[in-house]
Short mmCIF file of C-alpha atoms in Angstrom, two decimals:
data_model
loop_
_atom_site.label_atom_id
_atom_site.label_comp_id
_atom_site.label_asym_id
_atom_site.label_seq_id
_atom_site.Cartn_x
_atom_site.Cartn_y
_atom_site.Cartn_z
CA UNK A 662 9.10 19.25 101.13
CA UNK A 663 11.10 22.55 100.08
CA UNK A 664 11.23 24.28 97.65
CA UNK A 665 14.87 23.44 96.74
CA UNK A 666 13.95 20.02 96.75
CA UNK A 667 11.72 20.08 94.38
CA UNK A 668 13.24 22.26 92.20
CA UNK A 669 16.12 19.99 91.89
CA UNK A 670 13.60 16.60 91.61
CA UNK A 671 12.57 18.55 88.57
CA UNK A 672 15.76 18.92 86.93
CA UNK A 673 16.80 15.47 87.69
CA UNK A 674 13.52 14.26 85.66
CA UNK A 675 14.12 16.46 82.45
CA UNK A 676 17.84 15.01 81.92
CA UNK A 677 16.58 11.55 82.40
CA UNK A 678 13.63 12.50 79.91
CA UNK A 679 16.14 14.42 77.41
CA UNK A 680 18.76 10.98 77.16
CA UNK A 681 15.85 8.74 76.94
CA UNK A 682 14.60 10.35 73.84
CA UNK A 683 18.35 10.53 72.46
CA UNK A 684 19.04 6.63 72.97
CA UNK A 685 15.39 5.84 70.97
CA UNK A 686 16.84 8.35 68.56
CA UNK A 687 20.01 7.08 68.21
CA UNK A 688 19.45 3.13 68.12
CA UNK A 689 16.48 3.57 65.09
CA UNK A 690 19.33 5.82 63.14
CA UNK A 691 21.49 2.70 63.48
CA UNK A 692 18.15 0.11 62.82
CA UNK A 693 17.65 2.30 58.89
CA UNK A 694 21.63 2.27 58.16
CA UNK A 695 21.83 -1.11 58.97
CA UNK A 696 18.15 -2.24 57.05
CA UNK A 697 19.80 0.47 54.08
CA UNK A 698 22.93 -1.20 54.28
CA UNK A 699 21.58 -4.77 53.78
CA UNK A 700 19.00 -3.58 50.90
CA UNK A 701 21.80 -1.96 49.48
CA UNK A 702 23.50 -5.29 49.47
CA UNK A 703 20.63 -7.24 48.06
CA UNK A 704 19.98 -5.17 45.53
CA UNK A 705 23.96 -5.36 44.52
CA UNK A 706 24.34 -9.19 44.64
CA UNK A 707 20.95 -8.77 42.41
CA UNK A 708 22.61 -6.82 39.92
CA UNK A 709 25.84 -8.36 39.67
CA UNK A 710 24.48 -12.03 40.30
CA UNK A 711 22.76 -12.66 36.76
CA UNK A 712 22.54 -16.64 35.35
CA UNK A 713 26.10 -16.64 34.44
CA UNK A 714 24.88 -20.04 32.16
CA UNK A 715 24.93 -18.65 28.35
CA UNK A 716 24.73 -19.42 25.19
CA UNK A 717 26.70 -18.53 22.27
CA UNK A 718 27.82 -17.92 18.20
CA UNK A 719 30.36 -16.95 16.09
CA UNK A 720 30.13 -14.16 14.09
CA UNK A 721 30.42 -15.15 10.36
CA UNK A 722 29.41 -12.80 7.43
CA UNK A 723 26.64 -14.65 5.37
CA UNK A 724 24.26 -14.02 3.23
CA UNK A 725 21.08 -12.09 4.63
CA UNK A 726 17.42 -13.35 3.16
CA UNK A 727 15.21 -9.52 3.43
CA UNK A 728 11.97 -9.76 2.88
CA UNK A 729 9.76 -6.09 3.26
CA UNK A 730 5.83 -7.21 3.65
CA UNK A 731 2.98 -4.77 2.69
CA UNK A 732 -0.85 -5.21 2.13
CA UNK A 733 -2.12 -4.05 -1.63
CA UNK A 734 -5.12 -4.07 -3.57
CA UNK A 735 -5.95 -5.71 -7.17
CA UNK A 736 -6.56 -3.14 -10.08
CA UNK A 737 -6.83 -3.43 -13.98
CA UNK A 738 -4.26 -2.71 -15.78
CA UNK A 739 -6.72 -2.26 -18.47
CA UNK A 740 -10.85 -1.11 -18.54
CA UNK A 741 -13.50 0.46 -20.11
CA UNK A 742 -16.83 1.42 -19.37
CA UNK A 743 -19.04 1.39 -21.84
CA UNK A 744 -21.84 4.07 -22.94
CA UNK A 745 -24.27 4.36 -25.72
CA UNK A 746 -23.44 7.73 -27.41
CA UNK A 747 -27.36 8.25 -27.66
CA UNK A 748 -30.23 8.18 -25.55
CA UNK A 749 -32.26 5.45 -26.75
CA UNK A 750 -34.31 2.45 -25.60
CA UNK A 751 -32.18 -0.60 -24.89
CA UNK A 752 -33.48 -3.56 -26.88
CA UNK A 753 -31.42 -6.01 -26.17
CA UNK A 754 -28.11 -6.73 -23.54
CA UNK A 755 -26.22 -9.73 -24.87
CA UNK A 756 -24.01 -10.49 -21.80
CA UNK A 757 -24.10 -10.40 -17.89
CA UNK A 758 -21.82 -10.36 -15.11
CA UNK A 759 -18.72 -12.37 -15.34
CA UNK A 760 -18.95 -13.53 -19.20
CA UNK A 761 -15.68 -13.70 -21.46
CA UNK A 762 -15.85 -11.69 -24.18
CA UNK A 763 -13.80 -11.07 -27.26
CA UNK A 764 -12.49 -8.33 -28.87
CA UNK A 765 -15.42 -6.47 -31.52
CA UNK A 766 -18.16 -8.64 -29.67
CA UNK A 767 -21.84 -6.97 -29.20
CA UNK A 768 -22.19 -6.17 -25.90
CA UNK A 769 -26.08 -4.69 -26.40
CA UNK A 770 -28.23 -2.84 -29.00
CA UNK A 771 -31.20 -0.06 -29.04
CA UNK A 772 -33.59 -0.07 -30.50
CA UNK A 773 -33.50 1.71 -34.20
CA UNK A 774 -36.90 1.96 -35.85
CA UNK A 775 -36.91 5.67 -34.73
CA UNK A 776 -32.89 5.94 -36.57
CA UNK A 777 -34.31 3.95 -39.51
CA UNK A 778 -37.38 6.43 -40.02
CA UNK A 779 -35.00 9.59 -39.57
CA UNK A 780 -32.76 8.30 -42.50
CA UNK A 781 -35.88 7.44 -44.88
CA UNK A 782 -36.53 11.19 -44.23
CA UNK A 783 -33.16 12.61 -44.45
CA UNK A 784 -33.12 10.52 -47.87
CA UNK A 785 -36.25 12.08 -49.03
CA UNK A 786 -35.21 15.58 -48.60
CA UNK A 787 -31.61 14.86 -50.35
CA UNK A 788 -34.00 14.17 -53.33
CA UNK A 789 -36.10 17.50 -52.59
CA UNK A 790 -32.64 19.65 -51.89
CA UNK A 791 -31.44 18.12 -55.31
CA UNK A 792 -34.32 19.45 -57.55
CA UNK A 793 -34.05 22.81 -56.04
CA UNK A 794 -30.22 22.69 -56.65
CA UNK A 795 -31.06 22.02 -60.59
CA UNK A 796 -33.61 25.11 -60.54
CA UNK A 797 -31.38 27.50 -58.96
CA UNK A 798 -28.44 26.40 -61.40
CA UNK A 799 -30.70 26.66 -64.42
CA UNK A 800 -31.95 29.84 -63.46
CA UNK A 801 -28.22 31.41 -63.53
CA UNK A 802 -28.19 29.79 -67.30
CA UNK A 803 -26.53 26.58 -66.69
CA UNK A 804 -27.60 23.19 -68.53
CA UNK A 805 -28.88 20.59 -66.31
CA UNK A 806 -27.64 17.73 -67.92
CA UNK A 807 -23.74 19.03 -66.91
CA UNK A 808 -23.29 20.64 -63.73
CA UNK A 809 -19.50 20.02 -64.31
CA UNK A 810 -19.38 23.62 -65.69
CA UNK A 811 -20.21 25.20 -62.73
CA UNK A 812 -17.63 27.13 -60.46
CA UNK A 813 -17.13 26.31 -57.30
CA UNK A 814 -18.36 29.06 -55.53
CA UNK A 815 -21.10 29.05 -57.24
CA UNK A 816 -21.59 25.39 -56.89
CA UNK A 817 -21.44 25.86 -53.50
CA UNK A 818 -23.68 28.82 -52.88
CA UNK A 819 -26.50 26.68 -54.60
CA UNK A 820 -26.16 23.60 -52.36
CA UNK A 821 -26.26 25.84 -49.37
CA UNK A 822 -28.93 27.73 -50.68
CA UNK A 823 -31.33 24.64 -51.85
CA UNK A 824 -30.85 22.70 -48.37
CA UNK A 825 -28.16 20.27 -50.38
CA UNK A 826 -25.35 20.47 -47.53
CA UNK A 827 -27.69 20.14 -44.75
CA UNK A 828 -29.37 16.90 -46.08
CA UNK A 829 -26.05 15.32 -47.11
CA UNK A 830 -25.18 15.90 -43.46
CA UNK A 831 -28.54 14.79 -41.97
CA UNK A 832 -27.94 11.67 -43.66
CA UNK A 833 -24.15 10.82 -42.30
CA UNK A 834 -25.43 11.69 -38.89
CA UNK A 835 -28.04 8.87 -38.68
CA UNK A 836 -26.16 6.54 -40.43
CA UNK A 837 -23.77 7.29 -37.53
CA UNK A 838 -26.05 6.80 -34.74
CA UNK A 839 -27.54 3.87 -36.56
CA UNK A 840 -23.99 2.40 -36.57
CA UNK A 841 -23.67 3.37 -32.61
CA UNK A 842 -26.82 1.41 -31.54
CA UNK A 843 -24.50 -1.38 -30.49
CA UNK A 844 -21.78 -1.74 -28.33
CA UNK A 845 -19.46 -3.47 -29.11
CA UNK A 846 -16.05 -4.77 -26.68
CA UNK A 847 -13.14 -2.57 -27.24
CA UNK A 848 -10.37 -5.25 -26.08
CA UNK A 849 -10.82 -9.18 -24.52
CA UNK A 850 -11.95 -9.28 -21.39
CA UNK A 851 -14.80 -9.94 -18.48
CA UNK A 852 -17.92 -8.04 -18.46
CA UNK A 853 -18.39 -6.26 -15.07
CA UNK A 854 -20.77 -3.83 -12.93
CA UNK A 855 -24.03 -4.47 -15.85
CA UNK A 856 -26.00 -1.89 -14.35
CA UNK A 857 -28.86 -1.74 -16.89
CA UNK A 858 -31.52 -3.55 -18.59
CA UNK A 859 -33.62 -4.39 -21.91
CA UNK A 860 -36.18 -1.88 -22.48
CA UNK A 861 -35.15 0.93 -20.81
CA UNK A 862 -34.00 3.79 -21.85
CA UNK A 863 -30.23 4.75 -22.36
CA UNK A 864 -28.63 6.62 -20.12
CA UNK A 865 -24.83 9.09 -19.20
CA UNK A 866 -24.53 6.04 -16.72
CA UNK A 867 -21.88 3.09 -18.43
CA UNK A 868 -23.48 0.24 -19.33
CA UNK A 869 -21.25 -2.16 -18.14
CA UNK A 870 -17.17 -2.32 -17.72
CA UNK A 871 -14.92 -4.58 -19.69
CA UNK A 872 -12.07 -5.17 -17.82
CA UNK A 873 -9.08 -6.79 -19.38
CA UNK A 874 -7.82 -9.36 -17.15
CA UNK A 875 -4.49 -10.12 -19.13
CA UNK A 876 -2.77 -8.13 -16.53
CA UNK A 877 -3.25 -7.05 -13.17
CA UNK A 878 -1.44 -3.89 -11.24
CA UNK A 879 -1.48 -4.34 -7.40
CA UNK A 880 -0.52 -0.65 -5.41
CA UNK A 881 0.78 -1.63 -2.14
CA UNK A 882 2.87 1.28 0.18
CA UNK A 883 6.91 1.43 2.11
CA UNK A 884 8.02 3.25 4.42
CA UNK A 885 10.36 5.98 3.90
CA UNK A 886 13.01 3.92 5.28
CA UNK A 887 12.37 0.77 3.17
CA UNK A 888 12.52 2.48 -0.17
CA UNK A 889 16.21 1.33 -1.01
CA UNK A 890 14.81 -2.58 -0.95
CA UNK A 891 12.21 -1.50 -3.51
CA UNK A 892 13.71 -0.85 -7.29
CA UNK A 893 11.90 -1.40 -10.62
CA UNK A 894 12.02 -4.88 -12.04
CA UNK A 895 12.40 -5.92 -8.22
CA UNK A 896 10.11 -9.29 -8.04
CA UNK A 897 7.37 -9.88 -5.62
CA UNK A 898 5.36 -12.04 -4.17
CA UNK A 899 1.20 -11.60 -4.50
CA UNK A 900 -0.49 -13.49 -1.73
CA UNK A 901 -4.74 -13.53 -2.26
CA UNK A 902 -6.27 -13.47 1.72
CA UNK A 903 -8.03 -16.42 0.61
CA UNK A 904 -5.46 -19.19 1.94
CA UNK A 905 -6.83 -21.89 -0.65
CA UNK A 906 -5.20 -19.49 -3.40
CA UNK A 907 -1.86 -19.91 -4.49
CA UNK A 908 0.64 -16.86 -4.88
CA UNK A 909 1.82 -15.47 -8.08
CA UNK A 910 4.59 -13.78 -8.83
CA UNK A 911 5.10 -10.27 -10.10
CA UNK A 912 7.08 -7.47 -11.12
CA UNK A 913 7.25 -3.55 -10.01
CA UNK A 914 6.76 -1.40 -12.51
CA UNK A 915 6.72 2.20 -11.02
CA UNK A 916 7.88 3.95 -7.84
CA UNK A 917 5.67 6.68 -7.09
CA UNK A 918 8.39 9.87 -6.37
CA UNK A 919 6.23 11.35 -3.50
CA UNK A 920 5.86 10.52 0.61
CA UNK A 921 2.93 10.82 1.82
CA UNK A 922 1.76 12.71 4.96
CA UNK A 923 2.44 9.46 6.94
CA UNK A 924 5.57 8.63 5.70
CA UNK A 925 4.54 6.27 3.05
CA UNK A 926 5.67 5.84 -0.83
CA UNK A 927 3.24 4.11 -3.09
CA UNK A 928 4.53 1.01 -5.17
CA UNK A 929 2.92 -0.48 -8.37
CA UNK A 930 3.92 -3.80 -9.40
CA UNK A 931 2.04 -6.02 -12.66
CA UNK A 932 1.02 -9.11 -11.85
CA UNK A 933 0.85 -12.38 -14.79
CA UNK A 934 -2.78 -12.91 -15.70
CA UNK A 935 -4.55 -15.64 -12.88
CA UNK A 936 -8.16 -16.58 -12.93
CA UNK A 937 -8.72 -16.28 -9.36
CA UNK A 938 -7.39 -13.03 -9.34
CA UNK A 939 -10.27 -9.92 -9.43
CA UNK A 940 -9.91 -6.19 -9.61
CA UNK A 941 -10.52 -4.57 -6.46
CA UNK A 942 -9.45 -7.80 -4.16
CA UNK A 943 -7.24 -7.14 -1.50
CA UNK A 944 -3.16 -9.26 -1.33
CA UNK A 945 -0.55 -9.18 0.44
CA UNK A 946 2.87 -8.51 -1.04
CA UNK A 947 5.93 -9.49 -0.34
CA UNK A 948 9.66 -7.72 -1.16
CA UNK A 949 12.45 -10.70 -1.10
CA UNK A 950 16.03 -9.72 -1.76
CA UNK A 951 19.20 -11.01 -0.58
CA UNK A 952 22.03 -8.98 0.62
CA UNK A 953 25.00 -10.53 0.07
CA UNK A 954 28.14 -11.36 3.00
CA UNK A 955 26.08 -9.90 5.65
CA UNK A 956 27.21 -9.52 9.61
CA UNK A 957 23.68 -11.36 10.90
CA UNK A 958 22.35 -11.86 14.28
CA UNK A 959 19.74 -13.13 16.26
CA UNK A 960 16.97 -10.93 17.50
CA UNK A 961 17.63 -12.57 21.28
CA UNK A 962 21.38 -11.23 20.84
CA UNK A 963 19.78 -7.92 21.53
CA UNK A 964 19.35 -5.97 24.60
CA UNK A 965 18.51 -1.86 25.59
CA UNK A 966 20.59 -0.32 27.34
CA UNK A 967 20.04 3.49 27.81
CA UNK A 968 17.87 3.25 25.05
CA UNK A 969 20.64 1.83 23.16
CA UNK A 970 20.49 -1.27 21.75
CA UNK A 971 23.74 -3.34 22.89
CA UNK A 972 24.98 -7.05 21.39
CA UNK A 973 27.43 -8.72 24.99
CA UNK A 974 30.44 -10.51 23.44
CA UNK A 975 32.79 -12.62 25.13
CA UNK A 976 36.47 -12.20 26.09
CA UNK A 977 38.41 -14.16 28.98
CA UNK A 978 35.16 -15.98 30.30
CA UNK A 979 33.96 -12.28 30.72
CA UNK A 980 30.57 -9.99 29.07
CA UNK A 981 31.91 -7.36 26.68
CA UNK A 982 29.00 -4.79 25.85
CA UNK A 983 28.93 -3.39 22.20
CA UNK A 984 26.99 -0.41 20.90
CA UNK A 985 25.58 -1.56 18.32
CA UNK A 986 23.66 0.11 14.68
CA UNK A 987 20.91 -2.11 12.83
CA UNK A 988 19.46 -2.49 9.46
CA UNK A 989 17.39 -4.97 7.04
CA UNK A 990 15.76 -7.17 9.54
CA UNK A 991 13.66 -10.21 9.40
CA UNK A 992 11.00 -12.40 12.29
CA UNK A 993 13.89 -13.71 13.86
CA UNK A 994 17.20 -11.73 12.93
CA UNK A 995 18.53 -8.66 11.81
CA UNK A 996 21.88 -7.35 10.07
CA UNK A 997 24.28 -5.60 12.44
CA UNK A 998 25.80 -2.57 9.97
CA UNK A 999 27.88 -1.18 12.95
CA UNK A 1000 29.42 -2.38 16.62
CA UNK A 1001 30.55 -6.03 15.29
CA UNK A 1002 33.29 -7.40 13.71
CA UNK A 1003 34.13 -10.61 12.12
CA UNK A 1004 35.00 -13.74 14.53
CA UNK A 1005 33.20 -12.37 17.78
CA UNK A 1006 31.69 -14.72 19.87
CA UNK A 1007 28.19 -13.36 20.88
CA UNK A 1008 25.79 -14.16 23.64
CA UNK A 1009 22.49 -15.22 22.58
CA UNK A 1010 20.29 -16.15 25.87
CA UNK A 1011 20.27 -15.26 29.47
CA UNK A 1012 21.80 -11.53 28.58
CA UNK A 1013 18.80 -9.45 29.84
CA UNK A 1014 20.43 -9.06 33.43
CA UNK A 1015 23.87 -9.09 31.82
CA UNK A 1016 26.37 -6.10 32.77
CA UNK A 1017 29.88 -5.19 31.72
CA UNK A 1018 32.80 -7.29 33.25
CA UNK A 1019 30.33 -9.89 34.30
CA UNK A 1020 32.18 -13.76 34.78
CA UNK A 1021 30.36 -15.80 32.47
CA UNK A 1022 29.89 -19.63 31.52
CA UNK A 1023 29.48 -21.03 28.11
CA UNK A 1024 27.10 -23.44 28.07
CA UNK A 1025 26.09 -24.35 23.84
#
């Protein structure tokens, strides 16, 4: 064989290598634009083939029932903790936990043989200070059957001088601790946190806490944004955890002016005396108010779009997207403050896959 011949069996074999790489080539270029083309396809008639089969309402401005729901907890309006002014041993404690107690009622006493000596004393020197008082007046030349005569300053010279003052004053002192050995109940109310006992001694530490339960504040937080359905002399709703207690009503009272780091106001409302009802226990409160001729729809009316929330309307059998602005809602709707106007005809189910221009049926 020459070497022309197989130079040009060489050549031959390269171009039919060269178009048999071109025709794989070519036909899977055409197999991806075809598989593209149908995908594109599906995914179109997807998008553009939602359940046409909707519901719908008519927009009509009503009245809107708000209701703004917190957690709180119980506090008295009213306490006091009570404290023996003295140290002294306790020697008796008239109450306990939980008792009733009226206003000027002994709560506990000390002991006072100790107070009672110290005034027998105190009594004793009076009489002492008072015969030094008549020798240091008679010495100056006064008569001691009239004292009356005797200026003031001197007067009072002689009664500091013979111990008078300090005697007359070491006897209103332990008449006032005498007095003080009992405690007594400031106001009406239920005796609480009785942290001490019969003989022993007196301490800084309160005795006990009355706690008037005539009233009851209950501090419960809003957001920043739900301050303007808050005002004072708004009424509210006090629910106890306990399910087998019945709510009371009651009434706010203050508005703290500050937000807090996490974007909460604090809220005080007074609550109408209830037995069940304890300081400290934790509620749940509830904010109802009614906003009147409201544009109101349903929570399933809503859909995102773009991060936008959008209410689909109907015109000519045919979707009709609306940007729309919220406010107040409740659980299951929510007032529409911009997007919607009066006698629209909304769609209320099947509007997730909805898109603008899409033929829709009615079916209520």
């Amino acid at each position: 064989m020459t070497t022309k011949y197989k130079k040009k069996m060489k050549k031959e074999l390269t171009t039919i290598i060269l178009l048999t790489i071109f025709f794989f080539m070519t036909g899977c270029q055409k197999r991806n634009e075809k598989a593209t083309d149908e995908n594109s396809q599906n995914v179109t008639t997807q998008l553009n083939t939602p359940d046409k089969d909707v519901r719908t309402i008519k927009i009509e401005p009503r009245d809107f029932n708000y209701e703004l729901i917190s957690n709180g907890k119980l506090t008295a309006s009213q306490y006091a903790d009570l404290v023996f002014p003295n140290s002294g041993l306790i020697k008796t404690i008239f109450v306990k936990n939980g008792d009733h107690v009226v206003k000027g009622q002994v709560i506990a006493e000390l002991d006072t043989y100790s107070l009672r000596n110290a005034l027998k004393q105190a009594n004793i020197n009076m009489e002492q200070a008072k015969l030094e008082l008549q020798d240091i007046l008679i010495g100056q030349g006064y008569a001691p059957d009239d004292f009356s005569r005797v200026p003031k300053d001197i007067m009072r010279l002689a009664m500091i001088k013979s111990g008078y003052e300090r005697c007359k004053n070491d006897i209103e002192k332990t008449k006032y601790d005498i007095a003080n050995t009992r405690l007594r109940a400031p106001f009406a109310g239920v005796v609480a946190n009785v942290t001490s006992k019969a003989h022993n001694i007196s301490t800084s530490t309160p005795l006990c806490r009355i706690i008037n339960t005539t009233n009851m504040d209950v501090e419960f937080t809003v957001l920043e944004n739900e301050l303007q359905m808050v005002h004072t002399g708004e009424r509210v709703v006090i629910t106890p955890i306990d399910p087998r207690q019945k709510a009371v009503n009651g009434t706010v009272t203050a508005i703290n002016p500050l937000v807090d780091e996490n974007g909460m106001i604090k809220v005080t409302a007074r609550v109408s005396h209830c037995n069940y009802l304890l300081s400290g226990m934790n509620v749940g409160v509830s904010v109802h108010r009614v906003f009147k001729s409201q544009i109101v729809v349903p929570k399933t009316a809503l859909v995102h779009r773009s991060n936008r929330l959008v209410v689909f309307t109907v015109d000519n059998g045919k979707a009709v997207w609306h940007y729309v602005q919220t406010g107040a809602e409740n659980m299951n709707e929510c007032v529409v403050t911009k997007g919607l106007e009066q006698g629209m005809e909304i769609i209320v189910s099947n509007n997730q896959n909805l898109s603008h221009g899409t033929e829709v049926k009615i079916h209520n």
